[in-house]
Coordinates of C-alpha atoms in Angstrom, one line a residue:
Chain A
X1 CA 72.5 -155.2 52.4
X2 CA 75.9 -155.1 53.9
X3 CA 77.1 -157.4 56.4
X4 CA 78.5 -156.0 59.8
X5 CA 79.4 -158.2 62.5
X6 CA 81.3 -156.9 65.0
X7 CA 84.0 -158.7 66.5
X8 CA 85.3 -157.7 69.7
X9 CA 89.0 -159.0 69.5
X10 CA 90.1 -157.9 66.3
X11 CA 91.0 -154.3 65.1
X12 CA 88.3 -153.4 63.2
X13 CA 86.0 -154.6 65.7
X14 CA 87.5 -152.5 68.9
X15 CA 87.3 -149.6 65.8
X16 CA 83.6 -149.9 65.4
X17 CA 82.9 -150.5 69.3
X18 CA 84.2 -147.3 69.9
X19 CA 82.5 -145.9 67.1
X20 CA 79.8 -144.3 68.9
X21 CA 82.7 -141.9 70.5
X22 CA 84.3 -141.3 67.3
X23 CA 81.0 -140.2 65.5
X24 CA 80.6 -137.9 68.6
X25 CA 84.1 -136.5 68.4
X26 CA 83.1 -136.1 64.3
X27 CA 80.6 -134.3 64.4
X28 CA 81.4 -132.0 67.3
X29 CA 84.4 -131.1 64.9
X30 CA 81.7 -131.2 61.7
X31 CA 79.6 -128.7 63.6
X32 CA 82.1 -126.3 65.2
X33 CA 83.6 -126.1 61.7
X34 CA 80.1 -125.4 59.8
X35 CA 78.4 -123.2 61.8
X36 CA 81.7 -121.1 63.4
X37 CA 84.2 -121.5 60.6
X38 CA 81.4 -121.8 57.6
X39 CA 78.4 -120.4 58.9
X40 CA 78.4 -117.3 57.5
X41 CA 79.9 -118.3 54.2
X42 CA 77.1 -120.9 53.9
X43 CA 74.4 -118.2 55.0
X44 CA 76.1 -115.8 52.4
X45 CA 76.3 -118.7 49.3
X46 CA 72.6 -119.1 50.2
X47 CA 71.5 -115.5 50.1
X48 CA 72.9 -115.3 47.1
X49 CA 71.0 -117.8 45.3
X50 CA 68.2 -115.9 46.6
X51 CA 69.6 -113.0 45.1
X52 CA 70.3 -114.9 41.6
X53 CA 67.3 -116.0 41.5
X54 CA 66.0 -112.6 41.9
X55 CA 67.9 -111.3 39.6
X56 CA 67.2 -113.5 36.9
X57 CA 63.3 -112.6 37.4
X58 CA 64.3 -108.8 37.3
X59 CA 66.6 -109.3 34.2
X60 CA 63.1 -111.2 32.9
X61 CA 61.2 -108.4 33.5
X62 CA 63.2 -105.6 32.4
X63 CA 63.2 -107.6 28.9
X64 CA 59.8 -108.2 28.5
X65 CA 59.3 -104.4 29.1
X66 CA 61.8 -103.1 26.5
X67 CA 60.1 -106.0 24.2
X68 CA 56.3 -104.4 24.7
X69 CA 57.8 -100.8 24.3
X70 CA 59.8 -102.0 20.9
X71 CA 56.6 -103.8 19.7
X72 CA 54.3 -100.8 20.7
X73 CA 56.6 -98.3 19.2
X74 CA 56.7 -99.9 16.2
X75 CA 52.7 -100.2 15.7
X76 CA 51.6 -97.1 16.5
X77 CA 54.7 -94.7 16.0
X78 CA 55.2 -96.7 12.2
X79 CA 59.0 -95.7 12.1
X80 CA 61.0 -96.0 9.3
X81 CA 64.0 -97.5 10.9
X82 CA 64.4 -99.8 13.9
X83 CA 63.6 -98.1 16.5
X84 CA 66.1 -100.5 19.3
X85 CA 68.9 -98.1 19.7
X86 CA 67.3 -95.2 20.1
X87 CA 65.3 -96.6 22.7
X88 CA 68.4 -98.3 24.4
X89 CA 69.8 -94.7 24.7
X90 CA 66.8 -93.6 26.5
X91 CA 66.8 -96.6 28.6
X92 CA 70.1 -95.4 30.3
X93 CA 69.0 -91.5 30.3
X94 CA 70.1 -89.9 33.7
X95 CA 69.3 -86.7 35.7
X96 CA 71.9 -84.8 37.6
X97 CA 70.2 -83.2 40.5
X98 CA 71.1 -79.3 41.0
X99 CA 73.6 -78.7 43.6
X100 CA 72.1 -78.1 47.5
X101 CA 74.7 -76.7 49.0
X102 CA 72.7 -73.2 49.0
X103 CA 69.2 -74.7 49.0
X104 CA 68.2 -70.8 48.1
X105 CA 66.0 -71.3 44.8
X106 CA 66.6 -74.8 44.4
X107 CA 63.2 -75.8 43.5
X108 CA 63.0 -73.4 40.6
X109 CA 66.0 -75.3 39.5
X110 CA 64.8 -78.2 39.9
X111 CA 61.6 -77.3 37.9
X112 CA 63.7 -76.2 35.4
X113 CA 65.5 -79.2 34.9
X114 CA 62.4 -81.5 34.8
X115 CA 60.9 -79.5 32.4
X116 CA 63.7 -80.1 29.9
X117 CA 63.8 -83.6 30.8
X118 CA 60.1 -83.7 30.3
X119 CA 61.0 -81.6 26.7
X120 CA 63.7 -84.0 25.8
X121 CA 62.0 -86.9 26.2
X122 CA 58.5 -86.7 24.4
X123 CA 60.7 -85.1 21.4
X124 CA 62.9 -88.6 21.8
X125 CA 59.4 -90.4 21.6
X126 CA 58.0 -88.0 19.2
X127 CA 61.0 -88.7 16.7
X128 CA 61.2 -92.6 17.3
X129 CA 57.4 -92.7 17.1
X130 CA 56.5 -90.2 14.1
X131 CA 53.0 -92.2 13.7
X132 CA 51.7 -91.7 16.6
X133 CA 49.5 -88.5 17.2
X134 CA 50.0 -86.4 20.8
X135 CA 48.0 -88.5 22.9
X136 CA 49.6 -91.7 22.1
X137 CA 52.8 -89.7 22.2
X138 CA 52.6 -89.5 25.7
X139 CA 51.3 -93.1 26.5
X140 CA 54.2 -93.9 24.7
X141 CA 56.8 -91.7 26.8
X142 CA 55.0 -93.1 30.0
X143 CA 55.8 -96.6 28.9
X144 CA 59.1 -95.8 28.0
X145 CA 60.1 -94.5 31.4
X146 CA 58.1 -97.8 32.8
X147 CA 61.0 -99.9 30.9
X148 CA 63.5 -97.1 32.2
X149 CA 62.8 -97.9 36.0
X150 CA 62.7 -101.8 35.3
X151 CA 65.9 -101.4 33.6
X152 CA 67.2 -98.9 36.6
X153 CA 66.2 -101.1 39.0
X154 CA 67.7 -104.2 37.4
X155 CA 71.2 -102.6 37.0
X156 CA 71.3 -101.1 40.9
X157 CA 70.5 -104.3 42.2
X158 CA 73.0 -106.0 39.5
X159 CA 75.4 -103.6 40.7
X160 CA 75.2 -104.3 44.5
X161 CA 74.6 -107.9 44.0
X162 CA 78.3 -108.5 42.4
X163 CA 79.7 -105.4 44.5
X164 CA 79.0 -108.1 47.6
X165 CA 80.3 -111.2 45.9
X166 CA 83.2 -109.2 45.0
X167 CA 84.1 -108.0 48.3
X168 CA 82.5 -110.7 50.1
X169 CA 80.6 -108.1 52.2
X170 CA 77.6 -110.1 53.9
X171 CA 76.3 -106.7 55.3
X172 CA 75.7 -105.8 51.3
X173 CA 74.4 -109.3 50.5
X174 CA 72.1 -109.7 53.6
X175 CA 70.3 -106.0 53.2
X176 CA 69.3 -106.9 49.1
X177 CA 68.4 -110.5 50.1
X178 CA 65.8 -108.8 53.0
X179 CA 65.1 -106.4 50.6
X180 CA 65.0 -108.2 47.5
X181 CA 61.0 -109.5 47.9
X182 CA 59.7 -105.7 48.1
X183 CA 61.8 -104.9 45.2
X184 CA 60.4 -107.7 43.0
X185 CA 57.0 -106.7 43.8
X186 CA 57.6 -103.2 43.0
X187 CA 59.4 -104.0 39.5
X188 CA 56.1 -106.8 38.5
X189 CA 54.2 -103.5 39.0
X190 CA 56.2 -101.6 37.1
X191 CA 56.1 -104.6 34.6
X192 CA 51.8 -104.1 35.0
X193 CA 52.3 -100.8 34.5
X194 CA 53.8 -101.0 31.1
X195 CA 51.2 -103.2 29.5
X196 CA 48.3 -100.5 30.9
X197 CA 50.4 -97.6 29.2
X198 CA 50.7 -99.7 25.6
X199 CA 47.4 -99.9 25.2
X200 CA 46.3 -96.6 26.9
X201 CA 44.5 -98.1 30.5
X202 CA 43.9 -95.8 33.5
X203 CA 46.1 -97.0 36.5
X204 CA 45.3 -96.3 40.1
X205 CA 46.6 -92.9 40.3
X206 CA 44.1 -91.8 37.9
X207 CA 41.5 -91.6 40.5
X208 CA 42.1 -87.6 40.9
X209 CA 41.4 -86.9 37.1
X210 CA 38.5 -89.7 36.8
X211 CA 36.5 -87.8 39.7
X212 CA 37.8 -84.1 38.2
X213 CA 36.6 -85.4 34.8
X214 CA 33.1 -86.6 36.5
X215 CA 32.9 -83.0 37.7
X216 CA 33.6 -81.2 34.4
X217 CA 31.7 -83.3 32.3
X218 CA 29.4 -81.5 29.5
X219 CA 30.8 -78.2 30.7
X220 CA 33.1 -76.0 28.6
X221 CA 36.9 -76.3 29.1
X222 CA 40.0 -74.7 28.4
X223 CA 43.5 -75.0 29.1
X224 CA 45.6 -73.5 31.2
X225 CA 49.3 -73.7 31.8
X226 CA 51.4 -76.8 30.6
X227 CA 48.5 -79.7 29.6
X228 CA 46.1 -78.9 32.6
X229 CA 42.8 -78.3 31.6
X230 CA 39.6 -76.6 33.6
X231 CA 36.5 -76.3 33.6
X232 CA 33.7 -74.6 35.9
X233 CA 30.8 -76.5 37.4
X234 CA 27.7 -75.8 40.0
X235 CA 28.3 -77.6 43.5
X236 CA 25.6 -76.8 46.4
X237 CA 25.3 -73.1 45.1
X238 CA 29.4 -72.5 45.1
X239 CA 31.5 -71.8 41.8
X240 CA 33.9 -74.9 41.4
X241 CA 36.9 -75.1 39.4
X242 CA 37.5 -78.0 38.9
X243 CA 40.9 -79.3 36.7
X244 CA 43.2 -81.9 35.6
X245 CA 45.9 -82.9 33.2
X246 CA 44.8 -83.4 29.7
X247 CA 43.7 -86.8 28.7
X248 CA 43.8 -89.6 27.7
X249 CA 47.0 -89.7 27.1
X250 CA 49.8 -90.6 29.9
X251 CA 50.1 -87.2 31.6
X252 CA 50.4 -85.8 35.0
X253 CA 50.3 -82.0 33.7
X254 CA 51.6 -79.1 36.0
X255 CA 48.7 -78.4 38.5
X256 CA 50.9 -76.1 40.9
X257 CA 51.3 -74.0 38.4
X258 CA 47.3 -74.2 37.4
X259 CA 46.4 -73.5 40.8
X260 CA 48.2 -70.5 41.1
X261 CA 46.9 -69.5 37.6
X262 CA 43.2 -69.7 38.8
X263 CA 44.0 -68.2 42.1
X264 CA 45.9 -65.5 40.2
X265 CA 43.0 -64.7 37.9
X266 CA 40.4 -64.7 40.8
X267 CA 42.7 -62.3 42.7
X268 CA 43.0 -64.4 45.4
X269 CA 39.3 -64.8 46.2
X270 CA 39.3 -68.2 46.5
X271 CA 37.6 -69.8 49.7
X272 CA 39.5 -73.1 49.4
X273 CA 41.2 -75.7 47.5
X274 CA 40.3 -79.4 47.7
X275 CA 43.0 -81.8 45.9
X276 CA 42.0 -85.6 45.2
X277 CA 44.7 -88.0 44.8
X278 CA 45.5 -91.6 45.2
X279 CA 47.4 -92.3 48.4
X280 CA 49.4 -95.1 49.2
X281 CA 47.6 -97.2 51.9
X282 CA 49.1 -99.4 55.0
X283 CA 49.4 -103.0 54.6
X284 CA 45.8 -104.3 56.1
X285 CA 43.8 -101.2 54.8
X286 CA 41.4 -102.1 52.0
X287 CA 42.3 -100.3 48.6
X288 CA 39.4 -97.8 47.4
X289 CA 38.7 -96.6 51.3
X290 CA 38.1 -92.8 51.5
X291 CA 40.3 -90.1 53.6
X292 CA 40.4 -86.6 54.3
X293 CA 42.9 -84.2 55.6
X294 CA 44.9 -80.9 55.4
X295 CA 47.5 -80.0 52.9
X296 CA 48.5 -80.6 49.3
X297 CA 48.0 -83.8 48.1
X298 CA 50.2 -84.5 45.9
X299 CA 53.2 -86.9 45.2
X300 CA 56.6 -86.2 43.3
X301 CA 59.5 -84.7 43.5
X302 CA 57.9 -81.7 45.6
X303 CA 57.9 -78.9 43.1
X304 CA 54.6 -78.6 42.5
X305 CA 53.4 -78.7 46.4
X306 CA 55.4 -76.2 46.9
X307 CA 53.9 -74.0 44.4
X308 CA 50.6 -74.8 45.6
X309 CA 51.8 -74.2 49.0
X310 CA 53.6 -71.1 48.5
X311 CA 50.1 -69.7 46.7
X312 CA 47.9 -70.7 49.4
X313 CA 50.1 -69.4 52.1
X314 CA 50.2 -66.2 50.0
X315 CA 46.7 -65.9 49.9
X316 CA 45.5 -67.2 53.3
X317 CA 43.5 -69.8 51.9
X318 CA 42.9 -73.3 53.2
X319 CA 44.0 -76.4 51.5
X320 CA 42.1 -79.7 52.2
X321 CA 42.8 -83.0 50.9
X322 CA 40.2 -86.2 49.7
X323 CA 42.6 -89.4 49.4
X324 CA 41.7 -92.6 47.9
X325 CA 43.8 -95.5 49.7
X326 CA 45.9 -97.9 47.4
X327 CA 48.8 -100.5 47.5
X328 CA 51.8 -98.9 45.2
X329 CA 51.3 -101.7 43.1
X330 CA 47.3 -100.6 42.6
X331 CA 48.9 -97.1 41.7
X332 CA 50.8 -97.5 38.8
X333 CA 49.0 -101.2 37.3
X334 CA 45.2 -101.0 35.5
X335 CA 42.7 -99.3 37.8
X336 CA 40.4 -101.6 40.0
X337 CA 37.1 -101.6 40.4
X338 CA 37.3 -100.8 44.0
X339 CA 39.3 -97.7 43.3
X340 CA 36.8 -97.1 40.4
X341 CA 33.6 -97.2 42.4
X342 CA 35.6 -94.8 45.2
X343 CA 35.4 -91.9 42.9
X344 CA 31.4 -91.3 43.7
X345 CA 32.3 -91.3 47.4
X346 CA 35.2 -89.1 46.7
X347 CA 32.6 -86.3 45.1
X348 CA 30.2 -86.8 48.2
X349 CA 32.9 -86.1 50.5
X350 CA 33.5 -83.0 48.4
X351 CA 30.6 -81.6 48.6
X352 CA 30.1 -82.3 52.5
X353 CA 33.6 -80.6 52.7
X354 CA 32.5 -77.6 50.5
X355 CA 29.0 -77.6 52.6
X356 CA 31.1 -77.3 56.0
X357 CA 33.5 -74.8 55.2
X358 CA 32.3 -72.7 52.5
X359 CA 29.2 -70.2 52.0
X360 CA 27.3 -70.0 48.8
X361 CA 28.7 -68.0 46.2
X362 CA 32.5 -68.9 47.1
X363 CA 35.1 -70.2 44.6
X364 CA 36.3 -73.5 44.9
X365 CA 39.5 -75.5 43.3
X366 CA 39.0 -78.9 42.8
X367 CA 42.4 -80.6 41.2
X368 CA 42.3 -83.8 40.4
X369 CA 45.8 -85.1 40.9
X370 CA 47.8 -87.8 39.4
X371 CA 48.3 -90.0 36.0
X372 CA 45.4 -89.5 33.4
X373 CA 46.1 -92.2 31.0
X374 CA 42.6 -93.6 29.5
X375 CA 40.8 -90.5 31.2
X376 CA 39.5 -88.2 28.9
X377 CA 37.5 -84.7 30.3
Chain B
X1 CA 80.2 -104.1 25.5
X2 CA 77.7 -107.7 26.8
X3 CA 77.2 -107.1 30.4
X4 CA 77.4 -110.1 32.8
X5 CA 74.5 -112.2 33.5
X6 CA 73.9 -113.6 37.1
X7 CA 75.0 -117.5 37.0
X8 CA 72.0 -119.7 36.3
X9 CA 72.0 -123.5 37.2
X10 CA 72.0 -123.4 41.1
X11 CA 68.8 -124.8 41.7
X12 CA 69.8 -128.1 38.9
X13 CA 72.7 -128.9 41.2
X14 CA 70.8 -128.9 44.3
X15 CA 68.2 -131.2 42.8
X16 CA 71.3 -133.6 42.3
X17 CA 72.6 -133.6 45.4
X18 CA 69.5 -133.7 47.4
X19 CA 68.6 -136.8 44.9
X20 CA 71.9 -138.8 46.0
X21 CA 70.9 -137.4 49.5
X22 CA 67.4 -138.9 49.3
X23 CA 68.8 -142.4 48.1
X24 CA 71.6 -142.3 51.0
X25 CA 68.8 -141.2 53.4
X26 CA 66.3 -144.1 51.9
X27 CA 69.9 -146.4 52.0
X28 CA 70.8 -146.1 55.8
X29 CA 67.6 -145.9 57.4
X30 CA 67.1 -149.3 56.0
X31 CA 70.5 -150.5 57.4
X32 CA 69.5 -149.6 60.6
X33 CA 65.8 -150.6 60.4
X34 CA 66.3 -154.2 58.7
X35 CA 69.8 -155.3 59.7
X36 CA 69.6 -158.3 62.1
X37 CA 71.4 -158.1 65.6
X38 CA 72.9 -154.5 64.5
X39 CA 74.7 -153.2 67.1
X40 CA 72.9 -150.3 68.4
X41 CA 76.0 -147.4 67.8
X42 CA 76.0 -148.3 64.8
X43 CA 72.3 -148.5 64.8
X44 CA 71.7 -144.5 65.9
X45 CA 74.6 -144.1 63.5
X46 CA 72.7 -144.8 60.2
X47 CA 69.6 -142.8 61.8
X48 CA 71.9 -140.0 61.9
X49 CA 73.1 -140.3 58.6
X50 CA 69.7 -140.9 57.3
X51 CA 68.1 -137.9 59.6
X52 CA 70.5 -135.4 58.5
X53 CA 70.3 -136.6 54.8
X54 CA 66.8 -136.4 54.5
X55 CA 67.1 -132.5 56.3
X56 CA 69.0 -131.5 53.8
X57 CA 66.6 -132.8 51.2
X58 CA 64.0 -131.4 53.1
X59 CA 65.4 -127.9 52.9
X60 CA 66.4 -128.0 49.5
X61 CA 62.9 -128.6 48.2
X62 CA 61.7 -126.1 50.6
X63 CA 64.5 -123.2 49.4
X64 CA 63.1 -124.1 45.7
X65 CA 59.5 -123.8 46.8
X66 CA 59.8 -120.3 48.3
X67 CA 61.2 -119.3 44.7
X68 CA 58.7 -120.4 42.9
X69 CA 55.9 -118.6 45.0
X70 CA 57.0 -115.4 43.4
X71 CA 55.0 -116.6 40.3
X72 CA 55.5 -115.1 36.9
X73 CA 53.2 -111.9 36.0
X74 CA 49.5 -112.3 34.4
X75 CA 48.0 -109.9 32.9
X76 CA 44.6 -109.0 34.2
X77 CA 41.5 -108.6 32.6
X78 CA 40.5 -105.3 31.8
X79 CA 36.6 -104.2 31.5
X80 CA 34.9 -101.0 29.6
X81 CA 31.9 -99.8 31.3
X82 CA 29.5 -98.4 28.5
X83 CA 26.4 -96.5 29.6
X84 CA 23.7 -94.0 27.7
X85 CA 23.4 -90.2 28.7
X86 CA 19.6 -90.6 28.5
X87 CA 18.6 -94.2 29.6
X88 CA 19.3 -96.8 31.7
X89 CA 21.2 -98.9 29.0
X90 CA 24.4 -99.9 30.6
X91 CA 26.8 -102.8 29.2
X92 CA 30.1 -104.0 30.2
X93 CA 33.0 -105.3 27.6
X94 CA 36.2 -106.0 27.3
X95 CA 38.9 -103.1 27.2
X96 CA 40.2 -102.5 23.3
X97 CA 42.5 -100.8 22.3
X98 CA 41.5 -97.0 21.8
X99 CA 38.9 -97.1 24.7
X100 CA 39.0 -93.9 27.3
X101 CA 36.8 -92.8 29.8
X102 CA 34.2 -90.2 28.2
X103 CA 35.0 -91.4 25.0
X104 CA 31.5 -91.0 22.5
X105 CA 30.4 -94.5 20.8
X106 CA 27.4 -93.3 18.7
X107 CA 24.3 -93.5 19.8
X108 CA 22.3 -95.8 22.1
X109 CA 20.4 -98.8 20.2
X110 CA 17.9 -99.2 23.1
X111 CA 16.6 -95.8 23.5
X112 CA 18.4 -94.3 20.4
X113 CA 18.3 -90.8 21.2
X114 CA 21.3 -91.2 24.3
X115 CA 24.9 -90.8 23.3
X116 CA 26.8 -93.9 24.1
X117 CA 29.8 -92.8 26.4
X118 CA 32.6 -94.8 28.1
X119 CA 32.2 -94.3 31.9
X120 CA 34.2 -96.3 33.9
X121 CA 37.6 -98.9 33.2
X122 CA 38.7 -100.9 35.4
X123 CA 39.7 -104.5 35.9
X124 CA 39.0 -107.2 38.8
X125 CA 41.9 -108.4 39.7
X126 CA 42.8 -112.2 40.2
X127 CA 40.8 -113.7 42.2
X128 CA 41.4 -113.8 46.3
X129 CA 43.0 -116.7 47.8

């Protein structure tokens, strides 16, 4: 313990008597310099520990991805050389977006140029994987692009992360600190979602096809357009089509393109078109609830509801919409049970739809949108 | 060309300091509580010191905490449902590899006439808390 006596005549005793001022006058000085002359500094060396931290656990993720797609490629695709290049060249595949200056006949173009991306890259997988047959093929291009977004994701934030410390921009720092959280939920999906497409698991997205599969089951199918199939069933005395990409491998198939087949061969005498897809819910609804509405239902880049759009408009006929609710994480990671068990409520809601606005006799579409992986027809 | 990694070691440093901080903390509020006749300036100086060191410890631990609670992925468990076309035989396993809904397992062993068909998968998720 140290000693301190305080002695009123000398020095070092007036010193500490008036100590209690001179701490005052210290830290005044201490705190105007801190919090107006460091503040933000400290604020900013703080978010970015946040940040590191972040990034670290992104970096992490990003590797155990390309680790499960090395490992799975080289089980089921049995290449003869290592495989870790070619994939790395994939990894940092890029799509330039047509020019929209004259928006005129853009989404043709941008059809086009999906297509060949779609083209390019199961041929990529096809020639890194040559073991593998078609269906494992495309669980194998699905978990490919899974490592692709992880590894996106890592170098955007990478990118603005050292853009901020370079510049010292708090603006920069302070929006990927806030945003950070969000971001490392949606990459530990992404990270789910590459273990259910190695070993071939429907995700949450699949509910469209599980419930158009239920509906086609033990009835003859064929194919149509680009890995869609169909198949027609009995509902409440009306003719329902009902179709969905070809399973069970990874596939979303080209339903706009389907529709407007069947509509085409029916010459337009189709009463209505009801499309099933997974939606994503608000925070505080429970996942697997049941919704209906009007339009297309279904996600992407917009090409396809725009075909199916463009047909219905054509032909005056109505397009209604059966949702299943979901978190974005619950989308793309192995399907739950919840979202499972939705699917019987989906087809009663179908046919209450198809009893309400349709007569017996009428033709029906029922597309079942979204991710078929582990859903076979 | 290697491509940089974000620094790593923050989180050792601040375990350091807010170590020496603790012990200064632990160090001045015992000045202040057990020192006889301390004069009391210097008295609510040592508090101070000792208040602000053990804020900053405070903090720290409470930075580190909220970066832990992201929690590192797991896996969950993933479950086939297997049921018969004919009879009532229904069992649930565990997802292998190769398993699809629809996919035909032979025929049923209770009623053996049924095909054996995959008709749901799905998994529980981790438990509420």
């Amino acid at each position: 313990m140290l000693p301190v006596i305080l002695h009123e005549n000398d020095i070092f005793g007036s010193l500490l008597g008036n100590l209690g001022t001179i701490s005052q006058l210290l830290f005044t000085v201490l705190f105007i310099a801190l919090f107006f002359g460091f503040g933000q500094k400290l604020q900013m060396r703080q978010f970015l520990w946040d940040i590191d931290k972040g990034l670290r656990k992104l970096d992490m993720f990003r590797n155990s991805a390309k680790d499960l797609t090395l490992k799975t490629v080289k089980e089921i695709g049995k290449p003869s050389t290592d495989p870790g290049p070619q994939i790395n060249v994939l990894m940092e595949q890029f799509l330039i977006s047509p020019v929209d200056m004259d928006p005129a006949g853009i989404v043709g173009k941008i059809d086009h140029l999906l297509d060949v991306r779609d083209a390019k890259f199961k041929e990529d997988v096809r020639r890194i994987a040559p073991g593998a047959d078609s269906s494992q093929v495309m669980n194998l291009e699905n978990l490919v692009e899974a490592s692709w977004a992880l590894n996106t994701i890592y170098r955007i934030i990478r990118h603005f992360y050292l853009m901020g410390k370079k510049t010292n921009s708090i603006f920069i720092i302070i929006q990927l600190q806030a945003l950070l959280p969000l971001i490392i939920q949606e990459a530990e999906a992404y990270l789910g979602a590459a273990k259910a497409f190695a070993e071939g698991q429907p995700i949450g997205d699949g509910i469209g096809p599980l419930v158009a599969s239920r509906l086609m089951k033990d009835k003859e199918k064929r194919k149509v357009e680009k890995d869609v199939v169909v198949a027609e069933t009995m509902m409440e005395d009306r003719r329902v089509i009902a179709l969905k990409a070809e399973g069970p491998g990874g596939n979303v198939g080209k339903p706009g393109d389907a529709i407007k087949t069947i509509i085409e061969e029916n010459i337009g005498k189709v009463s209505m078109v009801v499309m099933v897809d997974a939606a994503v819910k608000f925070e505080g609804e429970n996942s697997g609830e049941v919704s209906e509405g009007i339009g297309a239902a279904i996600g992407g880049i917009g090409t396809e509801r725009y075909k199916i759009e463009q047909e219905a408009t054509l032909h005056k006929i109505p397009v209604y919409a059966v949702i299943v609710k979901e978190s974005l994480q619950e989308a793309i990671t192995p399907m739950k049970k919840e979202i499972m068990e939705a699917g019987e409520k989906v087809i009663e809601r179908i046919k209450s739809l198809i009893l309400e606005r349709s007569k017996p006799g009428d033709t029906i579409i029922v597309a079942g949108i979204g991710n078929t992986i582990g859903i076979g027809q | 060309m290697s491509q940089p990694k974000p620094r790593s070691g923050s989180s050792l440093v601040i375990t350091i300091v807010a170590a020496v901080m603790a012990v200064v903390g632990l160090y001045t509020i015992g000045l202040a509580l057990n020192t006889p006749e301390l004069d009391p300036t210097l008295q609510i100086l040592y508090i101070t010191i000792a208040v602000l060191a053990f804020a900053f410890v405070f903090l720290s631990f409470t930075r580190m905490r909220r970066g832990i609670r992201i929690g590192a992925y797991t896996p969950p468990k993933v479950l086939s449902v297997v049921k018969c076309g004919q009879c009532s035989f229904k069992q649930i396993k565990n997802f292998s590899l190769g398993d699809f809904v629809f996919k035909t397992l032979g025929k049923c062993t209770q009623c053996t006439t049924g095909d054996l068909s995959i008709n749901g998968i799905y998994t529980e998720g981790p438990p509420k808390k």
